Amino acid sequence: MSERAASGERVRLIKGDITKLAVAAIVNAANSSLLGGGGVDGAIHRAAGPELLAECRTLGGCPPGEARLTRGYRLRAAHVIHTVGPVWEGGGARESQILESCYRSSLEIAKRERFREIAFPAIATGVYGFPKEEAARIALAAVRSHLAREEWPRRVLFTCFDEETLSAYRQALAGAPQPP
Ligand code: APR
């Protein structure tokens, strides 16, 4: 099977701190102001340094589901793709569609920029409260759909910060039926 079709070779699951990765771009789970916050947003801004915030200030924010590109500054990653996930409100406020759009918007930037490798955190599953298992399924489906028809990025790393997230992604990757 060609690499393009075997998206399994182009999707990797890793456990660790996304700010340490030397990839073309890491994706930030930001808020709509793009002016920093806690969680992975805070970690990325701390690691990138003040120039990141300075560039973010020029962007004028970002609506949920969209993505914006900046440089990575002091990060090992050359760029940061900032996307804004949905705040989980129980599932009736288009949260799944917005989350899928976060992945698609970020992948479109990676395609446009011809980034070889990008890393995603588990967008919206922390402060925003999106259930991890469903979020992992949405993430994988969106990435697989993109990789099946696009050459760029060449590879996507799902970067899990804790065991619970890693387990959710493992289940989603295996396509295992979710426990009731
Ligand atoms: N590397 C990788 N993943 C991380 C890191 C890190 N250094 N730090 C946290 N994470 C993980 C969390 O464990 C969670 O699985 O990122 C995932 C997303 O969690 P949050 O960072 O809380 O992001 P989110 O749920 O999308 O909430 C966004 O939180 O930090 C604020 O400004 C941000 O208002 C926005 C909101």
Short mmCIF file of N, CA and C and ligand atoms in Angstrom, two decimals:
data_model
loop_
_atom_site.label_atom_id
_atom_site.label_comp_id
_atom_site.label_asym_id
_atom_site.label_seq_id
_atom_site.Cartn_x
_atom_site.Cartn_y
_atom_site.Cartn_z
N MET A 1 0.85 -1.19 0.00
CA MET A 1 0.00 0.00 0.00
C MET A 1 0.89 1.24 0.00
N SER A 2 0.53 2.22 -0.80
CA SER A 2 1.42 3.40 -0.88
C SER A 2 1.34 4.16 0.45
N GLU A 3 2.40 4.97 0.66
CA GLU A 3 2.42 5.69 1.94
C GLU A 3 1.18 6.58 2.08
N ARG A 4 0.82 7.17 0.92
CA ARG A 4 -0.31 8.10 0.99
C ARG A 4 -1.54 7.39 1.54
N ALA A 5 -1.71 6.16 1.18
CA ALA A 5 -2.93 5.47 1.63
C ALA A 5 -2.75 4.93 3.04
N ALA A 6 -1.51 4.46 3.33
CA ALA A 6 -1.34 3.85 4.65
C ALA A 6 -1.11 4.95 5.68
N SER A 7 -2.21 5.62 6.02
CA SER A 7 -2.01 6.78 6.88
C SER A 7 -1.42 6.35 8.21
N GLY A 8 -1.49 5.06 8.52
CA GLY A 8 -0.91 4.60 9.78
C GLY A 8 0.55 4.96 9.88
N GLU A 9 1.27 4.95 8.71
CA GLU A 9 2.70 5.30 8.78
C GLU A 9 2.86 6.81 8.96
N ARG A 10 1.79 7.53 8.72
CA ARG A 10 1.91 8.99 8.75
C ARG A 10 1.25 9.58 9.99
N VAL A 11 0.77 8.71 10.88
CA VAL A 11 0.18 9.16 12.14
C VAL A 11 0.95 8.49 13.28
N ARG A 12 1.46 9.27 14.17
CA ARG A 12 2.22 8.73 15.30
C ARG A 12 1.60 9.22 16.61
N LEU A 13 1.67 8.39 17.60
CA LEU A 13 1.17 8.69 18.93
C LEU A 13 2.38 8.80 19.85
N ILE A 14 2.56 9.93 20.53
CA ILE A 14 3.68 10.02 21.46
C ILE A 14 3.19 10.59 22.79
N LYS A 15 3.93 10.29 23.84
CA LYS A 15 3.61 10.85 25.15
C LYS A 15 4.71 11.83 25.49
N GLY A 16 4.34 13.06 25.87
CA GLY A 16 5.38 14.01 26.24
C GLY A 16 4.91 15.44 26.15
N ASP A 17 5.88 16.33 26.23
CA ASP A 17 5.65 17.77 26.26
C ASP A 17 5.81 18.32 24.84
N ILE A 18 4.77 18.82 24.28
CA ILE A 18 4.78 19.28 22.87
C ILE A 18 5.79 20.41 22.67
N THR A 19 6.12 21.15 23.74
CA THR A 19 7.04 22.29 23.55
C THR A 19 8.48 21.82 23.31
N LYS A 20 8.72 20.54 23.49
CA LYS A 20 10.10 20.02 23.31
C LYS A 20 10.33 19.51 21.89
N LEU A 21 9.29 19.44 21.10
CA LEU A 21 9.39 18.77 19.80
C LEU A 21 10.03 19.66 18.73
N ALA A 22 10.98 19.08 18.01
CA ALA A 22 11.63 19.80 16.90
C ALA A 22 10.94 19.40 15.60
N VAL A 23 9.78 19.98 15.39
CA VAL A 23 8.99 19.70 14.18
C VAL A 23 8.72 21.02 13.44
N ALA A 24 8.16 20.94 12.26
CA ALA A 24 7.90 22.17 11.50
C ALA A 24 6.92 23.07 12.25
N ALA A 25 5.89 22.44 12.88
CA ALA A 25 4.92 23.25 13.63
C ALA A 25 4.30 22.44 14.75
N ILE A 26 4.11 23.09 15.89
CA ILE A 26 3.29 22.48 16.94
C ILE A 26 1.98 23.26 16.96
N VAL A 27 0.91 22.55 17.30
CA VAL A 27 -0.40 23.20 17.34
C VAL A 27 -0.70 23.59 18.77
N ASN A 28 -1.17 24.81 18.96
CA ASN A 28 -1.51 25.32 20.28
C ASN A 28 -3.02 25.29 20.47
N ALA A 29 -3.46 24.79 21.62
CA ALA A 29 -4.88 24.84 22.00
C ALA A 29 -5.10 26.16 22.71
N ALA A 30 -5.42 27.18 21.93
CA ALA A 30 -5.47 28.55 22.43
C ALA A 30 -6.90 28.93 22.81
N ASN A 31 -7.07 30.18 23.22
CA ASN A 31 -8.42 30.74 23.36
C ASN A 31 -8.56 31.83 22.30
N SER A 32 -9.75 32.33 22.13
CA SER A 32 -10.03 33.19 20.97
C SER A 32 -9.27 34.52 21.00
N SER A 33 -8.74 34.88 22.18
CA SER A 33 -7.95 36.13 22.21
C SER A 33 -6.56 35.92 21.60
N LEU A 34 -6.09 34.68 21.62
CA LEU A 34 -4.70 34.32 21.22
C LEU A 34 -3.66 35.02 22.10
N LEU A 35 -4.06 35.45 23.29
CA LEU A 35 -3.11 36.18 24.14
C LEU A 35 -2.58 35.34 25.29
N GLY A 36 -2.61 34.01 25.12
CA GLY A 36 -2.04 33.11 26.11
C GLY A 36 -3.05 32.69 27.16
N GLY A 37 -2.61 31.75 28.00
CA GLY A 37 -3.53 31.22 29.02
C GLY A 37 -2.81 30.18 29.84
N GLY A 38 -3.54 29.13 30.24
CA GLY A 38 -2.90 28.07 31.02
C GLY A 38 -2.58 26.89 30.12
N GLY A 39 -2.60 25.71 30.71
CA GLY A 39 -2.45 24.47 29.94
C GLY A 39 -1.34 24.52 28.90
N VAL A 40 -1.64 23.90 27.74
CA VAL A 40 -0.59 23.84 26.71
C VAL A 40 -0.31 25.24 26.15
N ASP A 41 -1.34 26.09 26.15
CA ASP A 41 -1.17 27.49 25.70
C ASP A 41 -0.11 28.18 26.54
N GLY A 42 -0.25 28.03 27.85
CA GLY A 42 0.73 28.66 28.76
C GLY A 42 2.12 28.08 28.57
N ALA A 43 2.18 26.76 28.39
CA ALA A 43 3.50 26.10 28.23
C ALA A 43 4.18 26.57 26.95
N ILE A 44 3.40 26.70 25.87
CA ILE A 44 3.97 27.13 24.59
C ILE A 44 4.47 28.57 24.68
N HIS A 45 3.67 29.43 25.29
CA HIS A 45 4.11 30.84 25.41
C HIS A 45 5.34 30.96 26.30
N ARG A 46 5.38 30.21 27.37
CA ARG A 46 6.56 30.26 28.25
C ARG A 46 7.81 29.80 27.49
N ALA A 47 7.67 28.75 26.72
CA ALA A 47 8.84 28.19 26.02
C ALA A 47 9.23 29.05 24.82
N ALA A 48 8.26 29.67 24.17
CA ALA A 48 8.56 30.46 22.97
C ALA A 48 9.12 31.83 23.31
N GLY A 49 8.76 32.36 24.47
CA GLY A 49 9.23 33.68 24.86
C GLY A 49 8.28 34.79 24.43
N PRO A 50 8.59 36.00 24.83
CA PRO A 50 7.66 37.14 24.65
C PRO A 50 7.40 37.53 23.20
N GLU A 51 8.31 37.15 22.30
CA GLU A 51 8.07 37.52 20.90
C GLU A 51 6.82 36.84 20.35
N LEU A 52 6.50 35.66 20.91
CA LEU A 52 5.30 34.96 20.42
C LEU A 52 4.06 35.77 20.73
N LEU A 53 3.98 36.25 21.98
CA LEU A 53 2.82 37.06 22.35
C LEU A 53 2.76 38.33 21.50
N ALA A 54 3.93 38.92 21.26
CA ALA A 54 3.97 40.14 20.45
C ALA A 54 3.39 39.87 19.06
N GLU A 55 3.75 38.73 18.45
CA GLU A 55 3.18 38.43 17.12
C GLU A 55 1.69 38.12 17.24
N CYS A 56 1.31 37.39 18.31
CA CYS A 56 -0.12 37.06 18.47
C CYS A 56 -0.97 38.32 18.59
N ARG A 57 -0.39 39.34 19.24
CA ARG A 57 -1.17 40.59 19.38
C ARG A 57 -1.53 41.19 18.02
N THR A 58 -0.73 40.89 17.00
CA THR A 58 -1.01 41.50 15.68
C THR A 58 -2.11 40.76 14.93
N LEU A 59 -2.55 39.62 15.48
CA LEU A 59 -3.48 38.76 14.72
C LEU A 59 -4.95 39.10 14.94
N GLY A 60 -5.23 39.82 16.03
CA GLY A 60 -6.63 40.21 16.25
C GLY A 60 -7.54 39.05 16.64
N GLY A 61 -6.97 38.04 17.31
CA GLY A 61 -7.82 36.95 17.80
C GLY A 61 -8.11 35.90 16.74
N CYS A 62 -8.89 34.89 17.15
CA CYS A 62 -9.20 33.76 16.25
C CYS A 62 -10.50 33.13 16.73
N PRO A 63 -11.49 32.99 15.83
CA PRO A 63 -12.76 32.36 16.24
C PRO A 63 -12.58 30.85 16.49
N PRO A 64 -13.40 30.25 17.34
CA PRO A 64 -13.33 28.80 17.54
C PRO A 64 -13.42 28.06 16.20
N GLY A 65 -12.59 27.02 16.06
CA GLY A 65 -12.62 26.21 14.83
C GLY A 65 -11.67 26.69 13.76
N GLU A 66 -11.17 27.93 13.87
CA GLU A 66 -10.20 28.43 12.89
C GLU A 66 -8.78 28.30 13.45
N ALA A 67 -7.79 28.60 12.61
CA ALA A 67 -6.39 28.47 13.02
C ALA A 67 -5.58 29.63 12.46
N ARG A 68 -4.50 29.99 13.18
CA ARG A 68 -3.62 31.07 12.75
C ARG A 68 -2.17 30.61 12.91
N LEU A 69 -1.31 31.08 12.01
CA LEU A 69 0.10 30.66 12.01
C LEU A 69 1.00 31.74 12.57
N THR A 70 1.93 31.35 13.43
CA THR A 70 3.00 32.28 13.83
C THR A 70 4.34 31.55 13.77
N ARG A 71 5.42 32.30 13.99
CA ARG A 71 6.71 31.67 14.15
C ARG A 71 6.79 31.02 15.53
N GLY A 72 7.85 30.20 15.73
CA GLY A 72 7.99 29.50 17.01
C GLY A 72 8.97 30.16 17.97
N TYR A 73 9.78 31.13 17.45
CA TYR A 73 10.72 31.88 18.29
C TYR A 73 11.64 30.93 19.07
N ARG A 74 11.60 30.94 20.40
CA ARG A 74 12.57 30.14 21.16
C ARG A 74 12.20 28.66 21.24
N LEU A 75 11.09 28.29 20.69
CA LEU A 75 10.72 26.88 20.64
C LEU A 75 11.64 26.14 19.67
N ARG A 76 11.77 24.84 19.83
CA ARG A 76 12.50 24.04 18.83
C ARG A 76 11.67 23.96 17.55
N ALA A 77 10.36 24.00 17.67
CA ALA A 77 9.50 24.00 16.48
C ALA A 77 9.62 25.35 15.77
N ALA A 78 9.66 25.29 14.45
CA ALA A 78 9.84 26.53 13.67
C ALA A 78 8.60 27.41 13.72
N HIS A 79 7.44 26.77 13.86
CA HIS A 79 6.18 27.54 13.81
C HIS A 79 5.21 27.04 14.89
N VAL A 80 4.21 27.86 15.16
CA VAL A 80 3.08 27.46 16.00
C VAL A 80 1.79 27.71 15.21
N ILE A 81 0.95 26.70 15.17
CA ILE A 81 -0.38 26.88 14.58
C ILE A 81 -1.35 27.00 15.76
N HIS A 82 -1.94 28.15 15.92
CA HIS A 82 -2.86 28.39 17.05
C HIS A 82 -4.28 28.10 16.58
N THR A 83 -4.98 27.24 17.33
CA THR A 83 -6.37 26.98 17.00
C THR A 83 -7.17 27.05 18.29
N VAL A 84 -8.46 27.32 18.13
CA VAL A 84 -9.33 27.56 19.31
C VAL A 84 -10.42 26.49 19.32
N GLY A 85 -10.36 25.65 20.33
CA GLY A 85 -11.33 24.57 20.44
C GLY A 85 -12.65 25.06 21.03
N PRO A 86 -13.65 24.16 21.03
CA PRO A 86 -14.94 24.49 21.62
C PRO A 86 -14.93 24.27 23.13
N VAL A 87 -15.61 25.09 23.86
CA VAL A 87 -15.83 24.81 25.28
C VAL A 87 -16.95 23.76 25.34
N TRP A 88 -16.70 22.65 26.04
CA TRP A 88 -17.70 21.57 26.09
C TRP A 88 -18.92 22.04 26.88
N GLU A 89 -20.10 21.98 26.22
CA GLU A 89 -21.33 22.43 26.91
C GLU A 89 -22.33 21.29 26.95
N GLY A 90 -21.82 20.04 26.83
CA GLY A 90 -22.75 18.91 26.90
C GLY A 90 -22.97 18.24 25.55
N GLY A 91 -22.49 18.84 24.47
CA GLY A 91 -22.55 18.19 23.16
C GLY A 91 -23.62 18.75 22.24
N GLY A 92 -24.43 19.68 22.75
CA GLY A 92 -25.51 20.19 21.90
C GLY A 92 -25.22 21.51 21.23
N ALA A 93 -23.99 21.97 21.33
CA ALA A 93 -23.66 23.30 20.77
C ALA A 93 -22.61 23.19 19.66
N ARG A 94 -22.74 22.14 18.84
CA ARG A 94 -21.86 21.93 17.69
C ARG A 94 -20.40 21.76 18.13
N GLU A 95 -20.17 21.30 19.36
CA GLU A 95 -18.78 21.16 19.83
C GLU A 95 -17.99 20.22 18.93
N SER A 96 -18.58 19.11 18.52
CA SER A 96 -17.84 18.15 17.69
C SER A 96 -17.44 18.76 16.35
N GLN A 97 -18.37 19.51 15.74
CA GLN A 97 -18.05 20.13 14.46
C GLN A 97 -16.95 21.18 14.59
N ILE A 98 -17.01 21.92 15.68
CA ILE A 98 -15.97 22.94 15.90
C ILE A 98 -14.61 22.27 16.13
N LEU A 99 -14.61 21.20 16.90
CA LEU A 99 -13.33 20.51 17.16
C LEU A 99 -12.77 19.93 15.86
N GLU A 100 -13.62 19.31 15.05
CA GLU A 100 -13.16 18.77 13.76
C GLU A 100 -12.57 19.90 12.92
N SER A 101 -13.21 21.05 12.96
CA SER A 101 -12.73 22.19 12.19
C SER A 101 -11.37 22.67 12.67
N CYS A 102 -11.10 22.54 13.97
CA CYS A 102 -9.76 22.91 14.49
C CYS A 102 -8.69 22.08 13.79
N TYR A 103 -8.93 20.78 13.68
CA TYR A 103 -7.95 19.89 13.04
C TYR A 103 -7.84 20.19 11.55
N ARG A 104 -8.99 20.35 10.90
CA ARG A 104 -8.96 20.60 9.45
C ARG A 104 -8.28 21.94 9.14
N SER A 105 -8.59 22.97 9.92
CA SER A 105 -7.98 24.30 9.67
C SER A 105 -6.47 24.23 9.87
N SER A 106 -6.03 23.53 10.91
CA SER A 106 -4.59 23.41 11.19
C SER A 106 -3.89 22.62 10.09
N LEU A 107 -4.54 21.56 9.62
CA LEU A 107 -3.97 20.74 8.54
C LEU A 107 -3.91 21.51 7.23
N GLU A 108 -4.89 22.37 6.98
CA GLU A 108 -4.86 23.19 5.76
C GLU A 108 -3.65 24.13 5.77
N ILE A 109 -3.33 24.68 6.94
CA ILE A 109 -2.14 25.55 7.03
C ILE A 109 -0.88 24.71 6.77
N ALA A 110 -0.83 23.52 7.35
CA ALA A 110 0.34 22.65 7.14
C ALA A 110 0.49 22.29 5.68
N LYS A 111 -0.64 22.07 5.00
CA LYS A 111 -0.61 21.76 3.56
C LYS A 111 -0.13 22.98 2.77
N ARG A 112 -0.68 24.12 3.07
CA ARG A 112 -0.32 25.37 2.35
C ARG A 112 1.17 25.67 2.51
N GLU A 113 1.65 25.46 3.72
CA GLU A 113 3.06 25.78 4.02
C GLU A 113 4.02 24.62 3.72
N ARG A 114 3.42 23.49 3.32
CA ARG A 114 4.22 22.29 3.05
C ARG A 114 5.10 21.92 4.26
N PHE A 115 4.46 21.89 5.42
CA PHE A 115 5.17 21.45 6.63
C PHE A 115 5.33 19.94 6.57
N ARG A 116 6.50 19.46 6.86
CA ARG A 116 6.75 18.02 6.79
C ARG A 116 6.07 17.28 7.94
N GLU A 117 6.17 17.87 9.14
CA GLU A 117 5.65 17.17 10.33
C GLU A 117 5.05 18.18 11.28
N ILE A 118 3.84 17.89 11.77
CA ILE A 118 3.23 18.77 12.77
C ILE A 118 2.77 17.93 13.95
N ALA A 119 2.71 18.59 15.11
CA ALA A 119 2.29 17.88 16.33
C ALA A 119 1.05 18.55 16.90
N PHE A 120 0.06 17.72 17.25
CA PHE A 120 -1.17 18.21 17.88
C PHE A 120 -1.20 17.81 19.35
N PRO A 121 -1.65 18.72 20.24
CA PRO A 121 -2.06 18.28 21.57
C PRO A 121 -3.51 17.79 21.47
N ALA A 122 -4.03 17.32 22.59
CA ALA A 122 -5.44 16.86 22.61
C ALA A 122 -6.34 18.09 22.80
N ILE A 123 -6.58 18.77 21.73
CA ILE A 123 -7.29 20.05 21.74
C ILE A 123 -8.64 19.93 22.47
N ALA A 124 -8.92 20.91 23.33
CA ALA A 124 -10.20 21.09 24.02
C ALA A 124 -10.48 20.09 25.14
N THR A 125 -9.57 19.15 25.37
CA THR A 125 -9.85 18.10 26.37
C THR A 125 -9.37 18.47 27.77
N GLY A 126 -8.78 19.63 27.93
CA GLY A 126 -8.33 20.05 29.27
C GLY A 126 -9.31 21.03 29.87
N VAL A 127 -8.91 22.27 29.96
CA VAL A 127 -9.77 23.33 30.53
C VAL A 127 -11.15 23.35 29.85
N TYR A 128 -11.18 23.08 28.54
CA TYR A 128 -12.46 23.19 27.81
C TYR A 128 -13.36 21.99 28.01
N GLY A 129 -12.83 20.92 28.62
CA GLY A 129 -13.70 19.84 29.11
C GLY A 129 -14.27 18.88 28.10
N PHE A 130 -13.75 18.87 26.87
CA PHE A 130 -14.28 17.95 25.85
C PHE A 130 -13.91 16.52 26.24
N PRO A 131 -14.86 15.58 26.23
CA PRO A 131 -14.54 14.19 26.60
C PRO A 131 -13.40 13.63 25.76
N LYS A 132 -12.40 13.06 26.42
CA LYS A 132 -11.16 12.67 25.74
C LYS A 132 -11.36 11.62 24.66
N GLU A 133 -12.20 10.63 24.93
CA GLU A 133 -12.37 9.54 23.97
C GLU A 133 -13.00 10.05 22.68
N GLU A 134 -14.04 10.85 22.82
CA GLU A 134 -14.72 11.39 21.63
C GLU A 134 -13.79 12.36 20.90
N ALA A 135 -13.05 13.16 21.66
CA ALA A 135 -12.13 14.11 21.04
C ALA A 135 -11.05 13.37 20.25
N ALA A 136 -10.56 12.27 20.79
CA ALA A 136 -9.53 11.48 20.10
C ALA A 136 -10.10 10.90 18.80
N ARG A 137 -11.34 10.42 18.84
CA ARG A 137 -11.94 9.86 17.63
C ARG A 137 -12.09 10.93 16.55
N ILE A 138 -12.53 12.10 16.98
CA ILE A 138 -12.71 13.22 16.03
C ILE A 138 -11.36 13.61 15.42
N ALA A 139 -10.36 13.70 16.29
CA ALA A 139 -9.02 14.10 15.84
C ALA A 139 -8.48 13.12 14.81
N LEU A 140 -8.56 11.84 15.12
CA LEU A 140 -8.02 10.82 14.22
C LEU A 140 -8.77 10.77 12.91
N ALA A 141 -10.09 10.88 12.98
CA ALA A 141 -10.89 10.84 11.74
C ALA A 141 -10.53 12.02 10.84
N ALA A 142 -10.40 13.19 11.42
CA ALA A 142 -10.09 14.38 10.61
C ALA A 142 -8.70 14.27 10.00
N VAL A 143 -7.74 13.80 10.79
CA VAL A 143 -6.36 13.68 10.29
C VAL A 143 -6.27 12.60 9.23
N ARG A 144 -6.90 11.46 9.47
CA ARG A 144 -6.84 10.38 8.47
C ARG A 144 -7.49 10.81 7.16
N SER A 145 -8.59 11.52 7.27
CA SER A 145 -9.28 11.97 6.06
C SER A 145 -8.37 12.90 5.26
N HIS A 146 -7.69 13.81 5.95
CA HIS A 146 -6.79 14.74 5.26
C HIS A 146 -5.61 13.98 4.63
N LEU A 147 -4.98 13.13 5.41
CA LEU A 147 -3.77 12.44 4.92
C LEU A 147 -4.08 11.50 3.76
N ALA A 148 -5.30 11.00 3.71
CA ALA A 148 -5.65 10.06 2.63
C ALA A 148 -5.68 10.77 1.28
N ARG A 149 -5.84 12.13 1.30
CA ARG A 149 -5.93 12.81 -0.01
C ARG A 149 -4.88 13.89 -0.20
N GLU A 150 -4.08 14.14 0.82
CA GLU A 150 -3.07 15.22 0.72
C GLU A 150 -1.66 14.70 1.00
N GLU A 151 -0.71 15.32 0.30
CA GLU A 151 0.70 14.93 0.49
C GLU A 151 1.33 15.60 1.71
N TRP A 152 0.80 16.77 2.05
CA TRP A 152 1.35 17.53 3.18
C TRP A 152 0.32 17.72 4.27
N PRO A 153 0.68 17.64 5.57
CA PRO A 153 2.01 17.29 6.04
C PRO A 153 2.31 15.83 5.76
N ARG A 154 3.59 15.48 5.84
CA ARG A 154 3.95 14.09 5.64
C ARG A 154 3.57 13.25 6.86
N ARG A 155 3.68 13.87 8.03
CA ARG A 155 3.41 13.09 9.24
C ARG A 155 2.75 13.96 10.32
N VAL A 156 1.89 13.36 11.10
CA VAL A 156 1.19 14.02 12.20
C VAL A 156 1.50 13.28 13.50
N LEU A 157 1.93 14.04 14.51
CA LEU A 157 2.22 13.45 15.82
C LEU A 157 1.12 13.88 16.79
N PHE A 158 0.41 12.91 17.35
CA PHE A 158 -0.52 13.24 18.44
C PHE A 158 0.28 13.16 19.73
N THR A 159 0.39 14.28 20.42
CA THR A 159 1.26 14.38 21.59
C THR A 159 0.41 14.39 22.85
N CYS A 160 0.45 13.27 23.56
CA CYS A 160 -0.39 13.12 24.75
C CYS A 160 0.44 13.46 25.99
N PHE A 161 -0.15 14.28 26.84
CA PHE A 161 0.61 14.78 28.00
C PHE A 161 0.45 13.87 29.21
N ASP A 162 -0.58 13.01 29.19
CA ASP A 162 -0.81 12.15 30.35
C ASP A 162 -1.32 10.78 29.89
N GLU A 163 -1.33 9.83 30.80
CA GLU A 163 -1.69 8.45 30.48
C GLU A 163 -3.13 8.32 30.00
N GLU A 164 -4.02 9.11 30.65
CA GLU A 164 -5.44 9.01 30.30
C GLU A 164 -5.67 9.40 28.85
N THR A 165 -4.97 10.47 28.44
CA THR A 165 -5.10 10.93 27.05
C THR A 165 -4.49 9.90 26.10
N LEU A 166 -3.32 9.37 26.48
CA LEU A 166 -2.66 8.37 25.65
C LEU A 166 -3.57 7.16 25.45
N SER A 167 -4.21 6.75 26.54
CA SER A 167 -5.12 5.60 26.45
C SER A 167 -6.30 5.89 25.53
N ALA A 168 -6.83 7.10 25.61
CA ALA A 168 -7.96 7.47 24.74
C ALA A 168 -7.56 7.41 23.28
N TYR A 169 -6.34 7.88 22.99
CA TYR A 169 -5.88 7.87 21.59
C TYR A 169 -5.58 6.45 21.12
N ARG A 170 -5.03 5.63 22.03
CA ARG A 170 -4.75 4.23 21.67
C ARG A 170 -6.04 3.53 21.29
N GLN A 171 -7.09 3.77 22.09
CA GLN A 171 -8.39 3.14 21.80
C GLN A 171 -8.91 3.62 20.45
N ALA A 172 -8.81 4.93 20.24
CA ALA A 172 -9.32 5.49 18.98
C ALA A 172 -8.54 4.94 17.80
N LEU A 173 -7.20 4.82 17.96
CA LEU A 173 -6.36 4.30 16.87
C LEU A 173 -6.72 2.86 16.56
N ALA A 174 -6.96 2.12 17.63
CA ALA A 174 -7.27 0.69 17.42
C ALA A 174 -8.69 0.54 16.87
N GLY A 175 -9.44 1.66 16.93
CA GLY A 175 -10.82 1.57 16.44
C GLY A 175 -11.65 0.72 17.36
N ALA A 176 -11.11 0.56 18.61
CA ALA A 176 -11.80 -0.35 19.55
C ALA A 176 -13.17 0.23 19.90
N PRO A 177 -14.16 -0.62 20.00
CA PRO A 177 -15.46 -0.10 20.42
C PRO A 177 -15.31 0.51 21.81
N GLN A 178 -15.90 1.65 22.01
CA GLN A 178 -15.75 2.32 23.30
C GLN A 178 -16.61 1.60 24.34
N PRO A 179 -16.12 1.46 25.55
CA PRO A 179 -16.94 0.86 26.61
C PRO A 179 -18.23 1.68 26.79
N PRO A 180 -19.33 1.00 27.11
CA PRO A 180 -20.62 1.72 27.24
C PRO A 180 -20.54 2.79 28.36
N1 APR B 1 2.34 19.30 25.92
C1 APR B 1 1.34 18.55 25.38
N2 APR B 1 0.08 18.59 25.84
C2 APR B 1 -0.17 19.38 26.91
C3 APR B 1 0.82 20.19 27.53
C4 APR B 1 2.12 20.12 26.99
N3 APR B 1 3.14 20.85 27.50
N4 APR B 1 0.24 20.87 28.56
C5 APR B 1 -1.05 20.49 28.60
N5 APR B 1 -1.30 19.60 27.61
C6 APR B 1 -2.55 18.90 27.29
C7 APR B 1 -3.58 18.78 28.39
O1 APR B 1 -3.21 17.76 29.30
C8 APR B 1 -4.80 18.42 27.56
O2 APR B 1 -4.76 17.04 27.25
O3 APR B 1 -3.21 19.64 26.29
C9 APR B 1 -4.57 19.21 26.26
C10 APR B 1 -5.45 20.45 26.10
O4 APR B 1 -5.69 21.02 27.38
P1 APR B 1 -5.64 22.62 27.61
O5 APR B 1 -4.25 23.08 27.47
O6 APR B 1 -6.35 22.87 28.90
O7 APR B 1 -6.45 23.22 26.40
P2 APR B 1 -8.03 23.28 26.14
O8 APR B 1 -8.77 22.21 26.85
O9 APR B 1 -8.17 23.36 24.64
O10 APR B 1 -8.46 24.66 26.80
C11 APR B 1 -8.03 25.86 26.19
O11 APR B 1 -7.14 26.68 28.25
O12 APR B 1 -4.96 27.20 28.55
C12 APR B 1 -6.19 27.73 28.28
O13 APR B 1 -5.71 29.66 26.94
C13 APR B 1 -6.24 28.35 26.91
O14 APR B 1 -8.36 29.33 27.31
C14 APR B 1 -7.70 28.29 26.64
C15 APR B 1 -8.10 26.95 27.22
#
